[in-house]
Amino acid sequence: MANPGSMREEAETIAVKALAFVAADPELLPRFLAITGIEAHSIRQAAGEPGFLAGVLQFILAHEPTLMRFAAETGTPPASVGRALRALPLGDDDHEHSI
């Protein structure tokens, strides 16, 4: 079993590749910005927020053709994207609840 630190580092690497993939696509980028409500000039700032990278992976995973194209273009196995999502902050289903 890989240690959590290396899993998170690998997950961040996949998410950064996904962000570059989205940013380079003239059709995906406007859709991503519209869905997230982030303005293009704010992406760099938003990227530092907890959950941003998980959101990028959720965007990729939400549309199978996009996932498959990302996987093919980057050499990333599609299943790795889901695993990466779960390794990132706010990327799993284990949310803290207030008491």
PDB file of N, CA and C in Angstrom:
ATOM      1  N   MET A   1       0.847  -1.183   0.000  1.00  0.00           N
ATOM      2  CA  MET A   1       0.000   0.000   0.000  1.00  0.00           C
ATOM      3  C   MET A   1       0.890   1.243   0.000  1.00  0.00           C
ATOM      4  N   ALA A   2       0.595   2.179  -0.888  1.00  0.00           N
ATOM      5  CA  ALA A   2       1.371   3.409  -0.975  1.00  0.00           C
ATOM      6  C   ALA A   2       1.071   4.292   0.224  1.00  0.00           C
ATOM      7  N   ASN A   3       2.067   5.101   0.606  1.00  0.00           N
ATOM      8  CA  ASN A   3       1.805   5.976   1.746  1.00  0.00           C
ATOM      9  C   ASN A   3       0.932   7.147   1.297  1.00  0.00           C
ATOM     10  N   PRO A   4       0.161   7.704   2.244  1.00  0.00           N
ATOM     11  CA  PRO A   4      -0.780   8.773   1.899  1.00  0.00           C
ATOM     12  C   PRO A   4      -0.117   9.982   1.242  1.00  0.00           C
ATOM     13  N   GLY A   5       1.109  10.287   1.649  1.00  0.00           N
ATOM     14  CA  GLY A   5       1.802  11.435   1.062  1.00  0.00           C
ATOM     15  C   GLY A   5       2.094  11.233  -0.411  1.00  0.00           C
ATOM     16  N   SER A   6       2.559  10.054  -0.776  1.00  0.00           N
ATOM     17  CA  SER A   6       2.865   9.801  -2.184  1.00  0.00           C
ATOM     18  C   SER A   6       1.584   9.677  -2.999  1.00  0.00           C
ATOM     19  N   MET A   7       0.518   9.128  -2.382  1.00  0.00           N
ATOM     20  CA  MET A   7      -0.769   9.045  -3.083  1.00  0.00           C
ATOM     21  C   MET A   7      -1.298  10.444  -3.371  1.00  0.00           C
ATOM     22  N   ARG A   8      -1.176  11.322  -2.409  1.00  0.00           N
ATOM     23  CA  ARG A   8      -1.668  12.697  -2.599  1.00  0.00           C
ATOM     24  C   ARG A   8      -0.827  13.418  -3.658  1.00  0.00           C
ATOM     25  N   GLU A   9       0.475  13.198  -3.627  1.00  0.00           N
ATOM     26  CA  GLU A   9       1.348  13.840  -4.620  1.00  0.00           C
ATOM     27  C   GLU A   9       1.001  13.358  -6.035  1.00  0.00           C
ATOM     28  N   GLU A  10       0.779  12.067  -6.181  1.00  0.00           N
ATOM     29  CA  GLU A  10       0.390  11.518  -7.484  1.00  0.00           C
ATOM     30  C   GLU A  10      -0.974  12.076  -7.911  1.00  0.00           C
ATOM     31  N   ALA A  11      -1.894  12.180  -6.959  1.00  0.00           N
ATOM     32  CA  ALA A  11      -3.219  12.726  -7.248  1.00  0.00           C
ATOM     33  C   ALA A  11      -3.121  14.181  -7.701  1.00  0.00           C
ATOM     34  N   GLU A  12      -2.285  14.952  -7.044  1.00  0.00           N
ATOM     35  CA  GLU A  12      -2.108  16.355  -7.428  1.00  0.00           C
ATOM     36  C   GLU A  12      -1.508  16.458  -8.824  1.00  0.00           C
ATOM     37  N   THR A  13      -0.583  15.562  -9.144  1.00  0.00           N
ATOM     38  CA  THR A  13       0.025  15.558 -10.476  1.00  0.00           C
ATOM     39  C   THR A  13      -1.027  15.291 -11.545  1.00  0.00           C
ATOM     40  N   ILE A  14      -1.887  14.321 -11.302  1.00  0.00           N
ATOM     41  CA  ILE A  14      -2.963  14.012 -12.252  1.00  0.00           C
ATOM     42  C   ILE A  14      -3.908  15.203 -12.372  1.00  0.00           C
ATOM     43  N   ALA A  15      -4.245  15.827 -11.255  1.00  0.00           N
ATOM     44  CA  ALA A  15      -5.166  16.963 -11.282  1.00  0.00           C
ATOM     45  C   ALA A  15      -4.570  18.156 -12.021  1.00  0.00           C
ATOM     46  N   VAL A  16      -3.283  18.388 -11.859  1.00  0.00           N
ATOM     47  CA  VAL A  16      -2.637  19.490 -12.574  1.00  0.00           C
ATOM     48  C   VAL A  16      -2.625  19.198 -14.078  1.00  0.00           C
ATOM     49  N   LYS A  17      -2.386  17.936 -14.450  1.00  0.00           N
ATOM     50  CA  LYS A  17      -2.475  17.554 -15.868  1.00  0.00           C
ATOM     51  C   LYS A  17      -3.892  17.800 -16.384  1.00  0.00           C
ATOM     52  N   ALA A  18      -4.879  17.467 -15.564  1.00  0.00           N
ATOM     53  CA  ALA A  18      -6.273  17.663 -15.955  1.00  0.00           C
ATOM     54  C   ALA A  18      -6.582  19.147 -16.133  1.00  0.00           C
ATOM     55  N   LEU A  19      -6.068  19.975 -15.243  1.00  0.00           N
ATOM     56  CA  LEU A  19      -6.286  21.415 -15.354  1.00  0.00           C
ATOM     57  C   LEU A  19      -5.654  21.943 -16.637  1.00  0.00           C
ATOM     58  N   ALA A  20      -4.446  21.510 -16.947  1.00  0.00           N
ATOM     59  CA  ALA A  20      -3.786  21.940 -18.186  1.00  0.00           C
ATOM     60  C   ALA A  20      -4.574  21.474 -19.409  1.00  0.00           C
ATOM     61  N   PHE A  21      -5.102  20.258 -19.332  1.00  0.00           N
ATOM     62  CA  PHE A  21      -5.915  19.703 -20.413  1.00  0.00           C
ATOM     63  C   PHE A  21      -7.158  20.566 -20.636  1.00  0.00           C
ATOM     64  N   VAL A  22      -7.847  20.911 -19.570  1.00  0.00           N
ATOM     65  CA  VAL A  22      -9.054  21.738 -19.665  1.00  0.00           C
ATOM     66  C   VAL A  22      -8.695  23.136 -20.166  1.00  0.00           C
ATOM     67  N   ALA A  23      -7.647  23.717 -19.615  1.00  0.00           N
ATOM     68  CA  ALA A  23      -7.263  25.085 -19.977  1.00  0.00           C
ATOM     69  C   ALA A  23      -6.856  25.197 -21.441  1.00  0.00           C
ATOM     70  N   ALA A  24      -6.326  24.124 -22.012  1.00  0.00           N
ATOM     71  CA  ALA A  24      -5.874  24.151 -23.401  1.00  0.00           C
ATOM     72  C   ALA A  24      -6.991  23.884 -24.405  1.00  0.00           C
ATOM     73  N   ASP A  25      -8.151  23.523 -23.927  1.00  0.00           N
ATOM     74  CA  ASP A  25      -9.250  23.159 -24.820  1.00  0.00           C
ATOM     75  C   ASP A  25     -10.234  24.320 -24.935  1.00  0.00           C
ATOM     76  N   PRO A  26     -10.400  24.889 -26.137  1.00  0.00           N
ATOM     77  CA  PRO A  26     -11.271  26.058 -26.291  1.00  0.00           C
ATOM     78  C   PRO A  26     -12.756  25.780 -26.048  1.00  0.00           C
ATOM     79  N   GLU A  27     -13.162  24.527 -26.026  1.00  0.00           N
ATOM     80  CA  GLU A  27     -14.547  24.203 -25.712  1.00  0.00           C
ATOM     81  C   GLU A  27     -14.732  23.857 -24.240  1.00  0.00           C
ATOM     82  N   LEU A  28     -13.759  23.139 -23.665  1.00  0.00           N
ATOM     83  CA  LEU A  28     -13.879  22.728 -22.265  1.00  0.00           C
ATOM     84  C   LEU A  28     -13.684  23.876 -21.288  1.00  0.00           C
ATOM     85  N   LEU A  29     -12.736  24.753 -21.563  1.00  0.00           N
ATOM     86  CA  LEU A  29     -12.433  25.823 -20.612  1.00  0.00           C
ATOM     87  C   LEU A  29     -13.645  26.703 -20.311  1.00  0.00           C
ATOM     88  N   PRO A  30     -14.352  27.216 -21.313  1.00  0.00           N
ATOM     89  CA  PRO A  30     -15.527  28.042 -20.990  1.00  0.00           C
ATOM     90  C   PRO A  30     -16.585  27.263 -20.201  1.00  0.00           C
ATOM     91  N   ARG A  31     -16.752  25.983 -20.526  1.00  0.00           N
ATOM     92  CA  ARG A  31     -17.721  25.155 -19.795  1.00  0.00           C
ATOM     93  C   ARG A  31     -17.298  24.991 -18.340  1.00  0.00           C
ATOM     94  N   PHE A  32     -16.008  24.721 -18.124  1.00  0.00           N
ATOM     95  CA  PHE A  32     -15.470  24.581 -16.762  1.00  0.00           C
ATOM     96  C   PHE A  32     -15.678  25.875 -15.985  1.00  0.00           C
ATOM     97  N   LEU A  33     -15.348  27.000 -16.601  1.00  0.00           N
ATOM     98  CA  LEU A  33     -15.498  28.297 -15.929  1.00  0.00           C
ATOM     99  C   LEU A  33     -16.961  28.578 -15.599  1.00  0.00           C
ATOM    100  N   ALA A  34     -17.853  28.253 -16.520  1.00  0.00           N
ATOM    101  CA  ALA A  34     -19.282  28.498 -16.288  1.00  0.00           C
ATOM    102  C   ALA A  34     -19.816  27.623 -15.154  1.00  0.00           C
ATOM    103  N   ILE A  35     -19.409  26.365 -15.146  1.00  0.00           N
ATOM    104  CA  ILE A  35     -19.899  25.446 -14.116  1.00  0.00           C
ATOM    105  C   ILE A  35     -19.361  25.821 -12.738  1.00  0.00           C
ATOM    106  N   THR A  36     -18.089  26.205 -12.678  1.00  0.00           N
ATOM    107  CA  THR A  36     -17.477  26.506 -11.382  1.00  0.00           C
ATOM    108  C   THR A  36     -17.734  27.929 -10.917  1.00  0.00           C
ATOM    109  N   GLY A  37     -18.053  28.821 -11.851  1.00  0.00           N
ATOM    110  CA  GLY A  37     -18.242  30.217 -11.489  1.00  0.00           C
ATOM    111  C   GLY A  37     -16.935  30.972 -11.311  1.00  0.00           C
ATOM    112  N   ILE A  38     -15.856  30.348 -11.687  1.00  0.00           N
ATOM    113  CA  ILE A  38     -14.537  30.985 -11.591  1.00  0.00           C
ATOM    114  C   ILE A  38     -14.295  31.787 -12.867  1.00  0.00           C
ATOM    115  N   GLU A  39     -13.705  32.964 -12.711  1.00  0.00           N
ATOM    116  CA  GLU A  39     -13.339  33.756 -13.880  1.00  0.00           C
ATOM    117  C   GLU A  39     -11.940  33.337 -14.321  1.00  0.00           C
ATOM    118  N   ALA A  40     -11.686  33.421 -15.615  1.00  0.00           N
ATOM    119  CA  ALA A  40     -10.418  32.954 -16.181  1.00  0.00           C
ATOM    120  C   ALA A  40      -9.206  33.557 -15.460  1.00  0.00           C
ATOM    121  N   HIS A  41      -9.276  34.834 -15.144  1.00  0.00           N
ATOM    122  CA  HIS A  41      -8.136  35.490 -14.508  1.00  0.00           C
ATOM    123  C   HIS A  41      -7.955  35.061 -13.040  1.00  0.00           C
ATOM    124  N   SER A  42      -8.916  34.339 -12.505  1.00  0.00           N
ATOM    125  CA  SER A  42      -8.846  33.910 -11.099  1.00  0.00           C
ATOM    126  C   SER A  42      -8.432  32.455 -10.918  1.00  0.00           C
ATOM    127  N   ILE A  43      -8.170  31.750 -12.007  1.00  0.00           N
ATOM    128  CA  ILE A  43      -7.848  30.322 -11.887  1.00  0.00           C
ATOM    129  C   ILE A  43      -6.619  30.100 -11.020  1.00  0.00           C
ATOM    130  N   ARG A  44      -5.588  30.889 -11.227  1.00  0.00           N
ATOM    131  CA  ARG A  44      -4.351  30.702 -10.455  1.00  0.00           C
ATOM    132  C   ARG A  44      -4.616  30.836  -8.958  1.00  0.00           C
ATOM    133  N   GLN A  45      -5.391  31.822  -8.572  1.00  0.00           N
ATOM    134  CA  GLN A  45      -5.737  32.023  -7.165  1.00  0.00           C
ATOM    135  C   GLN A  45      -6.625  30.884  -6.664  1.00  0.00           C
ATOM    136  N   ALA A  46      -7.609  30.504  -7.468  1.00  0.00           N
ATOM    137  CA  ALA A  46      -8.529  29.431  -7.076  1.00  0.00           C
ATOM    138  C   ALA A  46      -7.809  28.104  -6.914  1.00  0.00           C
ATOM    139  N   ALA A  47      -6.765  27.892  -7.700  1.00  0.00           N
ATOM    140  CA  ALA A  47      -6.027  26.620  -7.645  1.00  0.00           C
ATOM    141  C   ALA A  47      -5.425  26.361  -6.269  1.00  0.00           C
ATOM    142  N   GLY A  48      -5.227  27.391  -5.485  1.00  0.00           N
ATOM    143  CA  GLY A  48      -4.679  27.234  -4.142  1.00  0.00           C
ATOM    144  C   GLY A  48      -5.720  26.908  -3.089  1.00  0.00           C
ATOM    145  N   GLU A  49      -6.980  26.943  -3.463  1.00  0.00           N
ATOM    146  CA  GLU A  49      -8.065  26.689  -2.517  1.00  0.00           C
ATOM    147  C   GLU A  49      -8.280  25.191  -2.318  1.00  0.00           C
ATOM    148  N   PRO A  50      -8.569  24.777  -1.069  1.00  0.00           N
ATOM    149  CA  PRO A  50      -8.863  23.359  -0.841  1.00  0.00           C
ATOM    150  C   PRO A  50     -10.054  22.936  -1.696  1.00  0.00           C
ATOM    151  N   GLY A  51      -9.933  21.829  -2.331  1.00  0.00           N
ATOM    152  CA  GLY A  51     -11.023  21.308  -3.127  1.00  0.00           C
ATOM    153  C   GLY A  51     -10.982  21.686  -4.596  1.00  0.00           C
ATOM    154  N   PHE A  52     -10.156  22.663  -4.972  1.00  0.00           N
ATOM    155  CA  PHE A  52     -10.129  23.077  -6.375  1.00  0.00           C
ATOM    156  C   PHE A  52      -9.674  21.941  -7.279  1.00  0.00           C
ATOM    157  N   LEU A  53      -8.563  21.304  -6.931  1.00  0.00           N
ATOM    158  CA  LEU A  53      -8.056  20.220  -7.771  1.00  0.00           C
ATOM    159  C   LEU A  53      -9.045  19.062  -7.835  1.00  0.00           C
ATOM    160  N   ALA A  54      -9.713  18.790  -6.722  1.00  0.00           N
ATOM    161  CA  ALA A  54     -10.749  17.752  -6.732  1.00  0.00           C
ATOM    162  C   ALA A  54     -11.869  18.159  -7.688  1.00  0.00           C
ATOM    163  N   GLY A  55     -12.212  19.431  -7.717  1.00  0.00           N
ATOM    164  CA  GLY A  55     -13.243  19.920  -8.624  1.00  0.00           C
ATOM    165  C   GLY A  55     -12.860  19.747 -10.085  1.00  0.00           C
ATOM    166  N   VAL A  56     -11.587  19.936 -10.390  1.00  0.00           N
ATOM    167  CA  VAL A  56     -11.117  19.728 -11.761  1.00  0.00           C
ATOM    168  C   VAL A  56     -11.323  18.264 -12.149  1.00  0.00           C
ATOM    169  N   LEU A  57     -10.960  17.360 -11.248  1.00  0.00           N
ATOM    170  CA  LEU A  57     -11.124  15.934 -11.550  1.00  0.00           C
ATOM    171  C   LEU A  57     -12.601  15.553 -11.624  1.00  0.00           C
ATOM    172  N   GLN A  58     -13.433  16.148 -10.789  1.00  0.00           N
ATOM    173  CA  GLN A  58     -14.867  15.880 -10.867  1.00  0.00           C
ATOM    174  C   GLN A  58     -15.411  16.320 -12.224  1.00  0.00           C
ATOM    175  N   PHE A  59     -14.928  17.438 -12.710  1.00  0.00           N
ATOM    176  CA  PHE A  59     -15.334  17.938 -14.026  1.00  0.00           C
ATOM    177  C   PHE A  59     -14.954  16.937 -15.114  1.00  0.00           C
ATOM    178  N   ILE A  60     -13.745  16.427 -15.066  1.00  0.00           N
ATOM    179  CA  ILE A  60     -13.280  15.437 -16.052  1.00  0.00           C
ATOM    180  C   ILE A  60     -14.113  14.162 -15.947  1.00  0.00           C
ATOM    181  N   LEU A  61     -14.357  13.708 -14.731  1.00  0.00           N
ATOM    182  CA  LEU A  61     -15.084  12.453 -14.517  1.00  0.00           C
ATOM    183  C   LEU A  61     -16.569  12.553 -14.874  1.00  0.00           C
ATOM    184  N   ALA A  62     -17.116  13.747 -14.878  1.00  0.00           N
ATOM    185  CA  ALA A  62     -18.551  13.920 -15.103  1.00  0.00           C
ATOM    186  C   ALA A  62     -18.977  13.652 -16.546  1.00  0.00           C
ATOM    187  N   HIS A  63     -18.027  13.588 -17.449  1.00  0.00           N
ATOM    188  CA  HIS A  63     -18.352  13.411 -18.868  1.00  0.00           C
ATOM    189  C   HIS A  63     -17.402  12.366 -19.433  1.00  0.00           C
ATOM    190  N   GLU A  64     -17.927  11.162 -19.666  1.00  0.00           N
ATOM    191  CA  GLU A  64     -17.066  10.047 -20.076  1.00  0.00           C
ATOM    192  C   GLU A  64     -16.234  10.336 -21.330  1.00  0.00           C
ATOM    193  N   PRO A  65     -16.796  10.967 -22.371  1.00  0.00           N
ATOM    194  CA  PRO A  65     -15.939  11.265 -23.527  1.00  0.00           C
ATOM    195  C   PRO A  65     -14.751  12.176 -23.166  1.00  0.00           C
ATOM    196  N   THR A  66     -14.980  13.120 -22.273  1.00  0.00           N
ATOM    197  CA  THR A  66     -13.885  13.994 -21.823  1.00  0.00           C
ATOM    198  C   THR A  66     -12.864  13.181 -21.044  1.00  0.00           C
ATOM    199  N   LEU A  67     -13.330  12.317 -20.164  1.00  0.00           N
ATOM    200  CA  LEU A  67     -12.429  11.449 -19.399  1.00  0.00           C
ATOM    201  C   LEU A  67     -11.583  10.595 -20.332  1.00  0.00           C
ATOM    202  N   MET A  68     -12.218   9.989 -21.313  1.00  0.00           N
ATOM    203  CA  MET A  68     -11.490   9.103 -22.210  1.00  0.00           C
ATOM    204  C   MET A  68     -10.484   9.871 -23.065  1.00  0.00           C
ATOM    205  N   ARG A  69     -10.839  11.060 -23.484  1.00  0.00           N
ATOM    206  CA  ARG A  69      -9.899  11.875 -24.271  1.00  0.00           C
ATOM    207  C   ARG A  69      -8.732  12.324 -23.408  1.00  0.00           C
ATOM    208  N   PHE A  70      -9.026  12.738 -22.165  1.00  0.00           N
ATOM    209  CA  PHE A  70      -7.956  13.102 -21.229  1.00  0.00           C
ATOM    210  C   PHE A  70      -7.025  11.917 -21.017  1.00  0.00           C
ATOM    211  N   ALA A  71      -7.592  10.753 -20.785  1.00  0.00           N
ATOM    212  CA  ALA A  71      -6.789   9.552 -20.543  1.00  0.00           C
ATOM    213  C   ALA A  71      -5.898   9.250 -21.750  1.00  0.00           C
ATOM    214  N   ALA A  72      -6.460   9.314 -22.930  1.00  0.00           N
ATOM    215  CA  ALA A  72      -5.696   9.015 -24.142  1.00  0.00           C
ATOM    216  C   ALA A  72      -4.590  10.036 -24.392  1.00  0.00           C
ATOM    217  N   GLU A  73      -4.913  11.304 -24.219  1.00  0.00           N
ATOM    218  CA  GLU A  73      -3.943  12.357 -24.524  1.00  0.00           C
ATOM    219  C   GLU A  73      -2.824  12.455 -23.498  1.00  0.00           C
ATOM    220  N   THR A  74      -3.088  12.043 -22.268  1.00  0.00           N
ATOM    221  CA  THR A  74      -2.070  12.179 -21.218  1.00  0.00           C
ATOM    222  C   THR A  74      -1.458  10.849 -20.804  1.00  0.00           C
ATOM    223  N   GLY A  75      -2.008   9.742 -21.313  1.00  0.00           N
ATOM    224  CA  GLY A  75      -1.499   8.430 -20.911  1.00  0.00           C
ATOM    225  C   GLY A  75      -1.878   8.077 -19.480  1.00  0.00           C
ATOM    226  N   THR A  76      -2.948   8.665 -19.000  1.00  0.00           N
ATOM    227  CA  THR A  76      -3.421   8.417 -17.637  1.00  0.00           C
ATOM    228  C   THR A  76      -4.556   7.399 -17.682  1.00  0.00           C
ATOM    229  N   PRO A  77      -4.409   6.259 -16.996  1.00  0.00           N
ATOM    230  CA  PRO A  77      -5.522   5.306 -16.991  1.00  0.00           C
ATOM    231  C   PRO A  77      -6.775   5.951 -16.391  1.00  0.00           C
ATOM    232  N   PRO A  78      -7.935   5.759 -17.028  1.00  0.00           N
ATOM    233  CA  PRO A  78      -9.157   6.387 -16.520  1.00  0.00           C
ATOM    234  C   PRO A  78      -9.434   6.088 -15.041  1.00  0.00           C
ATOM    235  N   ALA A  79      -9.161   4.873 -14.586  1.00  0.00           N
ATOM    236  CA  ALA A  79      -9.409   4.531 -13.179  1.00  0.00           C
ATOM    237  C   ALA A  79      -8.521   5.350 -12.239  1.00  0.00           C
ATOM    238  N   SER A  80      -7.367   5.779 -12.721  1.00  0.00           N
ATOM    239  CA  SER A  80      -6.470   6.590 -11.890  1.00  0.00           C
ATOM    240  C   SER A  80      -7.073   7.944 -11.561  1.00  0.00           C
ATOM    241  N   VAL A  81      -7.933   8.443 -12.442  1.00  0.00           N
ATOM    242  CA  VAL A  81      -8.550   9.753 -12.208  1.00  0.00           C
ATOM    243  C   VAL A  81      -9.482   9.669 -11.006  1.00  0.00           C
ATOM    244  N   GLY A  82     -10.278   8.618 -10.926  1.00  0.00           N
ATOM    245  CA  GLY A  82     -11.167   8.431  -9.775  1.00  0.00           C
ATOM    246  C   GLY A  82     -10.394   8.231  -8.484  1.00  0.00           C
ATOM    247  N   ARG A  83      -9.326   7.445  -8.548  1.00  0.00           N
ATOM    248  CA  ARG A  83      -8.494   7.245  -7.352  1.00  0.00           C
ATOM    249  C   ARG A  83      -7.845   8.552  -6.921  1.00  0.00           C
ATOM    250  N   ALA A  84      -7.406   9.333  -7.898  1.00  0.00           N
ATOM    251  CA  ALA A  84      -6.789  10.624  -7.585  1.00  0.00           C
ATOM    252  C   ALA A  84      -7.796  11.542  -6.904  1.00  0.00           C
ATOM    253  N   LEU A  85      -9.005  11.554  -7.401  1.00  0.00           N
ATOM    254  CA  LEU A  85     -10.051  12.384  -6.797  1.00  0.00           C
ATOM    255  C   LEU A  85     -10.217  12.051  -5.320  1.00  0.00           C
ATOM    256  N   ARG A  86     -10.297  10.774  -5.003  1.00  0.00           N
ATOM    257  CA  ARG A  86     -10.510  10.361  -3.612  1.00  0.00           C
ATOM    258  C   ARG A  86      -9.311  10.668  -2.714  1.00  0.00           C
ATOM    259  N   ALA A  87      -8.138  10.870  -3.295  1.00  0.00           N
ATOM    260  CA  ALA A  87      -6.937  11.156  -2.503  1.00  0.00           C
ATOM    261  C   ALA A  87      -6.758  12.645  -2.225  1.00  0.00           C
ATOM    262  N   LEU A  88      -7.571  13.477  -2.862  1.00  0.00           N
ATOM    263  CA  LEU A  88      -7.426  14.930  -2.704  1.00  0.00           C
ATOM    264  C   LEU A  88      -8.381  15.483  -1.652  1.00  0.00           C
ATOM    265  N   PRO A  89      -8.017  16.621  -1.047  1.00  0.00           N
ATOM    266  CA  PRO A  89      -8.931  17.262  -0.100  1.00  0.00           C
ATOM    267  C   PRO A  89     -10.276  17.547  -0.756  1.00  0.00           C
ATOM    268  N   LEU A  90     -11.335  17.222  -0.063  1.00  0.00           N
ATOM    269  CA  LEU A  90     -12.718  17.410  -0.497  1.00  0.00           C
ATOM    270  C   LEU A  90     -13.073  16.563  -1.720  1.00  0.00           C
ATOM    271  N   GLY A  91     -12.282  15.527  -1.972  1.00  0.00           N
ATOM    272  CA  GLY A  91     -12.546  14.681  -3.120  1.00  0.00           C
ATOM    273  C   GLY A  91     -13.155  13.345  -2.772  1.00  0.00           C
ATOM    274  N   ASP A  92     -13.434  13.128  -1.494  1.00  0.00           N
ATOM    275  CA  ASP A  92     -14.046  11.856  -1.111  1.00  0.00           C
ATOM    276  C   ASP A  92     -15.445  12.099  -0.567  1.00  0.00           C
ATOM    277  N   ASP A  93     -16.109  11.042  -0.237  1.00  0.00           N
ATOM    278  CA  ASP A  93     -17.470  11.144   0.312  1.00  0.00           C
ATOM    279  C   ASP A  93     -17.484  11.236   1.822  1.00  0.00           C
ATOM    280  N   ASP A  94     -16.324  11.293   2.437  1.00  0.00           N
ATOM    281  CA  ASP A  94     -16.229  11.303   3.892  1.00  0.00           C
ATOM    282  C   ASP A  94     -16.175  12.751   4.387  1.00  0.00           C
ATOM    283  N   HIS A  95     -17.309  13.406   4.341  1.00  0.00           N
ATOM    284  CA  HIS A  95     -17.376  14.808   4.749  1.00  0.00           C
ATOM    285  C   HIS A  95     -17.563  14.919   6.253  1.00  0.00           C
ATOM    286  N   GLU A  96     -16.973  15.951   6.827  1.00  0.00           N
ATOM    287  CA  GLU A  96     -17.186  16.193   8.256  1.00  0.00           C
ATOM    288  C   GLU A  96     -18.573  16.802   8.434  1.00  0.00           C
ATOM    289  N   HIS A  97     -19.217  16.388   9.470  1.00  0.00           N
ATOM    290  CA  HIS A  97     -20.545  16.917   9.764  1.00  0.00           C
ATOM    291  C   HIS A  97     -20.519  17.645  11.098  1.00  0.00           C
ATOM    292  N   SER A  98     -21.235  18.764  11.169  1.00  0.00           N
ATOM    293  CA  SER A  98     -21.341  19.498  12.435  1.00  0.00           C
ATOM    294  C   SER A  98     -22.283  18.763  13.364  1.00  0.00           C
ATOM    295  N   ILE A  99     -22.002  18.852  14.637  1.00  0.00           N
ATOM    296  CA  ILE A  99     -22.852  18.199  15.630  1.00  0.00           C
ATOM    297  C   ILE A  99     -23.747  19.230  16.278  1.00  0.00           C
TER     298      ILE A  99
END
